[in-house]
Amino acid sequence: MKKITTYRFLTESIYKSSRYRYGDLYGMCYLKEFKNEIWQVKPVLGFDPIYKKPGNINLYCICDSYLYSFINSDSLFCGVSKLIISRWVLDGPMEIDLDKSKTNILLIERVERHFLSTSLSDYCRQFIVVEKKKTGLVEGIKDVIQEAAFFIFKSEEVDKIHNLAFNKNIEQNLEFNLFDYAIFDIFKETKAALNYKIFGRTSKGASIIPGYPYLFFSETLDSSFKNNSFSQISDFKIKSMVDTLNLTFQYYRNAGFDYVFTSIIPNPVSIVCPGYGKYNDLIRRVQNHPDLQMPMINTFNVFADAKCQVFSYSDSHWTSNGFILWVNNFNRYLNKTLKAE
């Protein structure tokens, strides 16, 4: 799948797939009015050249597709000479040996819809610092986390066996290889148009808010999903998430990282249409919490104040403009770090 997927998304042959070419949400619902080549949209913003300066930073990044799909060079980041990426679930755990002659910075990026359900074990199993394991420092902080009743280390071997025996992508992969060809688009689009115009229905994965030119990921606005932007979250739950971030911060600082940052990318509906319901204000409640120890990149305000299109009309991710805004914003934090050295 990894070998053929990229080919099928880029080729113009009969093997072409439309699933992601026009946006992952279009690939769920096949509504023709949202069919546009999202990767060919030219950005109106540019990377701020003031932050393109050499430095002595090794940047480690735990990220999802928001960053992984867009990062193509470590030169994007202020003062970074080396970039090491670990994707949530797909790449972790990854053993690393920190270079003490460098400034080692860890960035933990998570999209809002997944942040609510991310556990301490999810955060702390992505990078394993080999050198520190020998000194016992990681074992010590592990005990602290266990005593706080937040942390359970999972068996890597059990995970490997489970992933091989119960691959969650089997059905999706079969559909992709058997039926997901562009020659079938006209039939899928006709069926989708009839369902929407006659019955007002879209696929379970994609949703429309009347009056907005966007497709939205259903789980971000449907009350039947716990990770939607409008389910009310108690102050106790917010405090629990802050405690989890603090323990993660302590864990990686004790493991040898000089700085640890986190960044929560807002659900598109949280920025584009917060008035759809009573927004739970998850991101700002966490980043403004008085007990939060881990520095958080303030992305929400930057996106809310943006004068350009930040999120795609037919994809659950940001546009190139959104990515550039985020990079410029993060580079401000890295620039302050360099000045503090």
CSV table of C-alpha atoms in Angstrom, one decimal:
chain,number,residue,atom,x,y,z
A,1,MET,CA,0.0,0.0,0.0
A,2,LYS,CA,2.8,2.4,0.9
A,3,LYS,CA,4.5,1.8,-2.5
A,4,ILE,CA,1.4,2.1,-4.7
A,5,THR,CA,-0.6,4.8,-2.9
A,6,THR,CA,1.5,7.8,-3.9
A,7,TYR,CA,1.6,6.6,-7.5
A,8,ARG,CA,-2.1,6.3,-7.7
A,9,PHE,CA,-2.7,9.8,-6.2
A,10,LEU,CA,-0.3,11.4,-8.7
A,11,THR,CA,-0.7,9.4,-11.9
A,12,GLU,CA,-3.0,10.5,-14.7
A,13,SER,CA,-3.4,6.9,-16.0
A,14,ILE,CA,-6.5,4.7,-15.6
A,15,TYR,CA,-5.2,3.7,-12.2
A,16,LYS,CA,-5.7,7.2,-10.9
A,17,SER,CA,-7.5,7.6,-7.5
A,18,SER,CA,-9.5,10.6,-6.5
A,19,ARG,CA,-9.7,9.8,-2.8
A,20,TYR,CA,-7.2,12.4,-1.7
A,21,ARG,CA,-6.4,14.3,-4.9
A,22,TYR,CA,-9.4,16.5,-4.3
A,23,GLY,CA,-9.3,16.4,-0.5
A,24,ASP,CA,-9.9,13.6,2.0
A,25,LEU,CA,-13.5,14.8,2.7
A,26,TYR,CA,-14.4,14.9,-1.0
A,27,GLY,CA,-13.1,11.3,-1.1
A,28,MET,CA,-15.6,10.4,1.6
A,29,CYS,CA,-18.7,12.0,0.1
A,30,TYR,CA,-18.0,12.6,-3.6
A,31,LEU,CA,-20.0,15.8,-3.8
A,32,LYS,CA,-18.9,17.3,-7.1
A,33,GLU,CA,-19.2,20.9,-6.0
A,34,PHE,CA,-16.3,20.3,-3.6
A,35,LYS,CA,-14.1,18.7,-6.3
A,36,ASN,CA,-10.9,20.8,-6.7
A,37,GLU,CA,-7.2,20.0,-6.9
A,38,ILE,CA,-6.3,21.1,-3.4
A,39,TRP,CA,-2.6,20.6,-3.7
A,40,GLN,CA,-2.4,23.0,-6.7
A,41,VAL,CA,-3.8,26.0,-4.7
A,42,LYS,CA,-1.0,28.6,-4.5
A,43,PRO,CA,-0.4,30.2,-1.1
A,44,VAL,CA,-0.8,33.9,-0.7
A,45,LEU,CA,1.6,34.0,2.3
A,46,GLY,CA,5.3,33.4,2.4
A,47,PHE,CA,7.8,32.1,5.1
A,48,ASP,CA,9.2,35.0,7.1
A,49,PRO,CA,12.9,35.3,6.1
A,50,ILE,CA,13.8,37.0,9.4
A,51,TYR,CA,13.6,33.6,11.1
A,52,LYS,CA,15.8,31.7,8.6
A,53,LYS,CA,18.9,31.8,10.6
A,54,PRO,CA,21.5,29.0,11.2
A,55,GLY,CA,21.7,27.4,14.6
A,56,ASN,CA,22.6,24.5,16.8
A,57,ILE,CA,19.1,23.0,17.4
A,58,ASN,CA,18.1,19.4,16.9
A,59,LEU,CA,14.3,19.5,16.6
A,60,TYR,CA,12.4,16.4,17.5
A,61,CYS,CA,8.7,16.4,16.4
A,62,ILE,CA,5.8,14.2,17.4
A,63,CYS,CA,3.1,15.0,14.9
A,64,ASP,CA,0.2,13.9,12.8
A,65,SER,CA,-0.6,14.5,9.1
A,66,TYR,CA,-1.0,18.2,9.6
A,67,LEU,CA,2.7,18.7,9.9
A,68,TYR,CA,4.0,15.5,8.4
A,69,SER,CA,2.3,16.1,5.0
A,70,PHE,CA,3.8,19.5,4.7
A,71,ILE,CA,7.3,19.5,6.2
A,72,ASN,CA,9.8,19.0,3.5
A,73,SER,CA,13.0,20.5,5.0
A,74,ASP,CA,14.5,21.3,8.4
A,75,SER,CA,15.5,24.7,6.9
A,76,LEU,CA,11.9,25.8,7.4
A,77,PHE,CA,12.7,26.2,11.1
A,78,CYS,CA,14.7,28.9,12.8
A,79,GLY,CA,18.1,27.7,14.1
A,80,VAL,CA,17.3,24.0,13.3
A,81,SER,CA,20.2,22.0,11.9
A,82,LYS,CA,18.5,18.6,12.2
A,83,LEU,CA,14.8,17.5,12.2
A,84,ILE,CA,13.7,14.1,13.5
A,85,ILE,CA,10.0,13.2,13.1
A,86,SER,CA,7.8,10.6,14.8
A,87,ARG,CA,4.3,10.3,13.6
A,88,TRP,CA,1.6,9.4,16.1
A,89,VAL,CA,1.0,5.6,16.2
A,90,LEU,CA,2.7,5.0,12.9
A,91,ASP,CA,6.3,5.5,14.0
A,92,GLY,CA,6.5,5.3,17.7
A,93,PRO,CA,8.2,4.2,19.8
A,94,MET,CA,11.5,5.5,18.4
A,95,GLU,CA,14.8,5.1,20.2
A,96,ILE,CA,17.0,8.2,20.1
A,97,ASP,CA,20.3,9.3,21.6
A,98,LEU,CA,20.4,13.0,22.3
A,99,ASP,CA,23.5,14.9,21.1
A,100,LYS,CA,24.5,17.0,24.1
A,101,SER,CA,26.5,19.4,21.9
A,102,LYS,CA,23.2,20.5,20.5
A,103,THR,CA,20.1,22.3,21.9
A,104,ASN,CA,17.5,19.5,21.9
A,105,ILE,CA,14.0,20.7,21.5
A,106,LEU,CA,10.8,18.5,21.4
A,107,LEU,CA,7.6,19.7,19.7
A,108,ILE,CA,4.4,17.7,20.3
A,109,GLU,CA,1.8,18.6,17.8
A,110,ARG,CA,-1.8,17.2,18.0
A,111,VAL,CA,-5.0,18.1,16.2
A,112,GLU,CA,-7.8,19.2,18.5
A,113,ARG,CA,-10.1,16.3,17.7
A,114,HIS,CA,-7.5,13.8,18.9
A,115,PHE,CA,-6.1,15.9,21.8
A,116,LEU,CA,-9.0,15.1,24.1
A,117,SER,CA,-8.4,11.4,23.9
A,118,THR,CA,-4.6,11.3,24.0
A,119,SER,CA,-3.3,9.6,27.1
A,120,LEU,CA,0.0,10.0,29.0
A,121,SER,CA,1.2,6.6,27.6
A,122,ASP,CA,0.5,7.9,24.1
A,123,TYR,CA,2.7,11.0,24.7
A,124,CYS,CA,5.6,9.2,26.4
A,125,ARG,CA,6.0,6.2,24.3
A,126,GLN,CA,6.8,8.1,21.1
A,127,PHE,CA,10.5,8.8,21.9
A,128,ILE,CA,12.7,6.6,24.1
A,129,VAL,CA,16.0,8.2,25.0
A,130,VAL,CA,18.5,5.4,25.0
A,131,GLU,CA,21.3,7.0,27.0
A,132,LYS,CA,19.0,8.1,29.8
A,133,LYS,CA,17.5,4.6,30.1
A,134,LYS,CA,21.0,3.4,31.2
A,135,THR,CA,21.1,6.0,34.0
A,136,GLY,CA,17.8,5.2,35.5
A,137,LEU,CA,16.4,8.7,35.1
A,138,VAL,CA,13.6,7.5,32.8
A,139,GLU,CA,12.7,4.7,35.2
A,140,GLY,CA,12.5,7.3,38.0
A,141,ILE,CA,10.1,9.6,36.2
A,142,LYS,CA,8.1,6.5,35.1
A,143,ASP,CA,7.5,5.7,38.8
A,144,VAL,CA,6.3,9.2,39.4
A,145,ILE,CA,3.8,8.9,36.6
A,146,GLN,CA,2.5,5.5,37.7
A,147,GLU,CA,2.0,6.9,41.3
A,148,ALA,CA,-0.1,9.7,39.7
A,149,ALA,CA,-2.4,6.9,38.3
A,150,PHE,CA,-2.1,8.3,34.8
A,151,PHE,CA,0.5,6.1,33.1
A,152,ILE,CA,0.5,2.4,32.0
A,153,PHE,CA,3.3,1.3,29.7
A,154,LYS,CA,2.1,-1.1,27.0
A,155,SER,CA,4.0,-4.1,25.8
A,156,GLU,CA,5.6,-3.3,22.4
A,157,GLU,CA,5.5,-6.9,21.4
A,158,VAL,CA,1.8,-7.3,22.1
A,159,ASP,CA,1.2,-4.1,20.1
A,160,LYS,CA,3.2,-5.5,17.1
A,161,ILE,CA,1.2,-8.8,17.2
A,162,HIS,CA,-2.1,-7.0,17.5
A,163,ASN,CA,-1.3,-4.6,14.6
A,164,LEU,CA,-0.4,-7.5,12.3
A,165,ALA,CA,-3.4,-9.7,13.2
A,166,PHE,CA,-6.0,-6.9,13.4
A,167,ASN,CA,-4.9,-4.2,10.8
A,168,LYS,CA,-7.5,-1.5,11.2
A,169,ASN,CA,-7.0,-0.5,7.5
A,170,ILE,CA,-7.8,-3.8,5.9
A,171,GLU,CA,-11.3,-2.9,4.7
A,172,GLN,CA,-10.1,0.6,3.6
A,173,ASN,CA,-7.2,-1.0,1.7
A,174,LEU,CA,-9.5,-3.5,-0.1
A,175,GLU,CA,-11.9,-0.8,-1.1
A,176,PHE,CA,-9.0,1.4,-2.4
A,177,ASN,CA,-7.6,-1.4,-4.5
A,178,LEU,CA,-10.9,-2.8,-5.8
A,179,PHE,CA,-13.2,0.2,-6.4
A,180,ASP,CA,-11.3,3.4,-5.9
A,181,TYR,CA,-10.6,4.4,-9.5
A,182,ALA,CA,-11.3,7.7,-11.1
A,183,ILE,CA,-13.4,6.1,-13.9
A,184,PHE,CA,-16.0,5.3,-11.2
A,185,ASP,CA,-16.2,9.0,-10.0
A,186,ILE,CA,-19.2,9.9,-12.2
A,187,PHE,CA,-21.3,7.1,-10.6
A,188,LYS,CA,-20.2,8.0,-7.1
A,189,GLU,CA,-20.9,11.7,-7.7
A,190,THR,CA,-24.3,11.0,-9.2
A,191,LYS,CA,-25.3,8.9,-6.2
A,192,ALA,CA,-23.9,11.5,-3.7
A,193,ALA,CA,-25.8,14.3,-5.4
A,194,LEU,CA,-29.1,12.4,-5.3
A,195,ASN,CA,-28.7,11.5,-1.6
A,196,TYR,CA,-27.9,15.1,-0.7
A,197,LYS,CA,-30.5,16.9,-2.8
A,198,ILE,CA,-33.3,14.5,-2.2
A,199,PHE,CA,-32.6,13.2,1.3
A,200,GLY,CA,-30.3,15.9,2.6
A,201,ARG,CA,-27.7,13.2,3.5
A,202,THR,CA,-23.9,13.1,3.0
A,203,SER,CA,-21.5,10.3,3.9
A,204,LYS,CA,-21.0,9.5,7.6
A,205,GLY,CA,-17.5,11.0,7.4
A,206,ALA,CA,-18.2,14.4,5.9
A,207,SER,CA,-20.7,17.0,6.8
A,208,ILE,CA,-22.0,20.3,5.4
A,209,ILE,CA,-23.1,23.5,7.3
A,210,PRO,CA,-25.5,25.4,5.1
A,211,GLY,CA,-24.1,28.8,4.1
A,212,TYR,CA,-20.4,27.7,4.4
A,213,PRO,CA,-18.4,26.5,1.4
A,214,TYR,CA,-16.6,23.9,3.4
A,215,LEU,CA,-16.9,20.2,4.0
A,216,PHE,CA,-16.3,19.3,7.7
A,217,PHE,CA,-15.1,16.1,9.3
A,218,SER,CA,-18.3,14.8,10.9
A,219,GLU,CA,-16.7,13.8,14.2
A,220,THR,CA,-15.8,17.4,14.9
A,221,LEU,CA,-19.4,18.7,14.9
A,222,ASP,CA,-21.6,15.6,15.4
A,223,SER,CA,-22.7,15.3,19.1
A,224,SER,CA,-22.5,11.5,18.8
A,225,PHE,CA,-18.7,11.8,18.7
A,226,LYS,CA,-17.0,12.7,22.0
A,227,ASN,CA,-14.2,14.6,20.2
A,228,ASN,CA,-16.5,17.2,18.6
A,229,SER,CA,-15.9,20.9,19.1
A,230,PHE,CA,-19.3,21.5,20.8
A,231,SER,CA,-19.5,18.8,23.5
A,232,GLN,CA,-19.2,20.5,26.8
A,233,ILE,CA,-16.0,19.7,28.8
A,234,SER,CA,-15.9,20.1,32.6
A,235,ASP,CA,-13.2,22.1,34.3
A,236,PHE,CA,-12.2,18.8,36.0
A,237,LYS,CA,-11.5,17.3,32.5
A,238,ILE,CA,-9.5,20.4,31.5
A,239,LYS,CA,-7.4,20.1,34.6
A,240,SER,CA,-6.9,16.4,33.9
A,241,MET,CA,-5.6,17.2,30.4
A,242,VAL,CA,-3.3,19.9,31.9
A,243,ASP,CA,-1.9,17.4,34.4
A,244,THR,CA,-1.2,15.0,31.6
A,245,LEU,CA,0.7,17.6,29.7
A,246,ASN,CA,2.7,18.5,32.8
A,247,LEU,CA,3.7,14.9,33.4
A,248,THR,CA,4.7,14.6,29.7
A,249,PHE,CA,6.7,17.8,30.1
A,250,GLN,CA,8.5,16.4,33.2
A,251,TYR,CA,9.1,13.1,31.5
A,252,TYR,CA,10.8,14.5,28.5
A,253,ARG,CA,12.7,17.1,30.4
A,254,ASN,CA,14.1,14.5,32.7
A,255,ALA,CA,14.9,12.3,29.7
A,256,GLY,CA,17.3,15.1,28.5
A,257,PHE,CA,15.4,17.5,26.3
A,258,ASP,CA,16.3,21.2,26.8
A,259,TYR,CA,12.9,22.5,25.8
A,260,VAL,CA,9.5,20.9,25.2
A,261,PHE,CA,6.7,22.6,23.4
A,262,THR,CA,3.2,21.6,22.5
A,263,SER,CA,0.9,22.8,19.7
A,264,ILE,CA,-2.8,22.0,19.3
A,265,ILE,CA,-4.1,22.5,15.8
A,266,PRO,CA,-7.8,23.7,15.9
A,267,ASN,CA,-10.5,21.7,14.2
A,268,PRO,CA,-11.4,23.7,11.1
A,269,VAL,CA,-15.0,24.1,12.4
A,270,SER,CA,-13.6,25.7,15.6
A,271,ILE,CA,-12.2,28.5,13.5
A,272,VAL,CA,-14.5,28.7,10.4
A,273,CYS,CA,-17.8,28.2,12.2
A,274,PRO,CA,-17.6,28.4,16.0
A,275,GLY,CA,-21.2,29.6,16.1
A,276,TYR,CA,-22.5,26.3,14.8
A,277,GLY,CA,-23.0,25.4,18.4
A,278,LYS,CA,-21.7,26.4,21.8
A,279,TYR,CA,-17.9,25.9,21.3
A,280,ASN,CA,-16.3,24.3,24.2
A,281,ASP,CA,-13.2,26.5,23.9
A,282,LEU,CA,-10.9,23.5,24.6
A,283,ILE,CA,-7.7,24.9,23.3
A,284,ARG,CA,-7.8,28.3,25.0
A,285,ARG,CA,-8.9,26.8,28.3
A,286,VAL,CA,-5.9,24.5,28.2
A,287,GLN,CA,-3.3,27.0,27.1
A,288,ASN,CA,-4.5,29.7,29.6
A,289,HIS,CA,-4.8,27.3,32.5
A,290,PRO,CA,-2.8,28.6,35.5
A,291,ASP,CA,-1.3,25.1,36.3
A,292,LEU,CA,0.1,24.5,32.8
A,293,GLN,CA,3.8,24.0,32.8
A,294,MET,CA,4.5,23.0,29.2
A,295,PRO,CA,4.9,26.0,26.8
A,296,MET,CA,2.1,25.9,24.3
A,297,ILE,CA,2.3,27.5,20.8
A,298,ASN,CA,-0.7,29.9,20.6
A,299,THR,CA,-2.1,28.8,17.2
A,300,PHE,CA,-5.8,29.4,17.9
A,301,ASN,CA,-5.6,33.2,18.0
A,302,VAL,CA,-3.3,33.3,15.0
A,303,PHE,CA,-5.7,31.3,12.9
A,304,ALA,CA,-8.8,33.1,14.2
A,305,ASP,CA,-7.3,36.5,13.2
A,306,ALA,CA,-6.0,35.3,9.8
A,307,LYS,CA,-7.0,37.3,6.7
A,308,CYS,CA,-6.7,34.4,4.3
A,309,GLN,CA,-8.1,30.9,3.9
A,310,VAL,CA,-6.4,28.7,6.5
A,311,PHE,CA,-8.3,25.5,6.0
A,312,SER,CA,-9.2,23.6,2.9
A,313,TYR,CA,-12.8,23.6,1.5
A,314,SER,CA,-12.7,19.8,0.8
A,315,ASP,CA,-10.1,18.4,3.1
A,316,SER,CA,-9.8,18.0,6.9
A,317,HIS,CA,-6.4,19.7,6.9
A,318,TRP,CA,-5.1,23.2,6.6
A,319,THR,CA,-4.1,24.9,3.3
A,320,SER,CA,-0.5,26.0,2.5
A,321,ASN,CA,-1.4,29.3,4.1
A,322,GLY,CA,-2.4,27.7,7.3
A,323,PHE,CA,0.9,25.7,7.4
A,324,ILE,CA,3.0,28.9,6.6
A,325,LEU,CA,1.2,30.8,9.4
A,326,TRP,CA,1.9,28.0,11.8
A,327,VAL,CA,5.6,27.8,10.8
A,328,ASN,CA,6.1,31.6,11.1
A,329,ASN,CA,4.4,31.5,14.5
A,330,PHE,CA,6.5,28.5,15.8
A,331,ASN,CA,9.7,30.2,14.5
A,332,ARG,CA,9.0,33.1,16.8
A,333,TYR,CA,9.2,30.7,19.8
A,334,LEU,CA,12.4,29.2,18.4
A,335,ASN,CA,13.9,32.6,17.9
A,336,LYS,CA,13.2,33.5,21.5
A,337,THR,CA,14.8,30.2,22.5
A,338,LEU,CA,18.0,31.0,20.5
A,339,LYS,CA,18.2,34.5,22.2
A,340,ALA,CA,17.9,32.8,25.6
A,341,GLU,CA,20.9,30.5,24.9
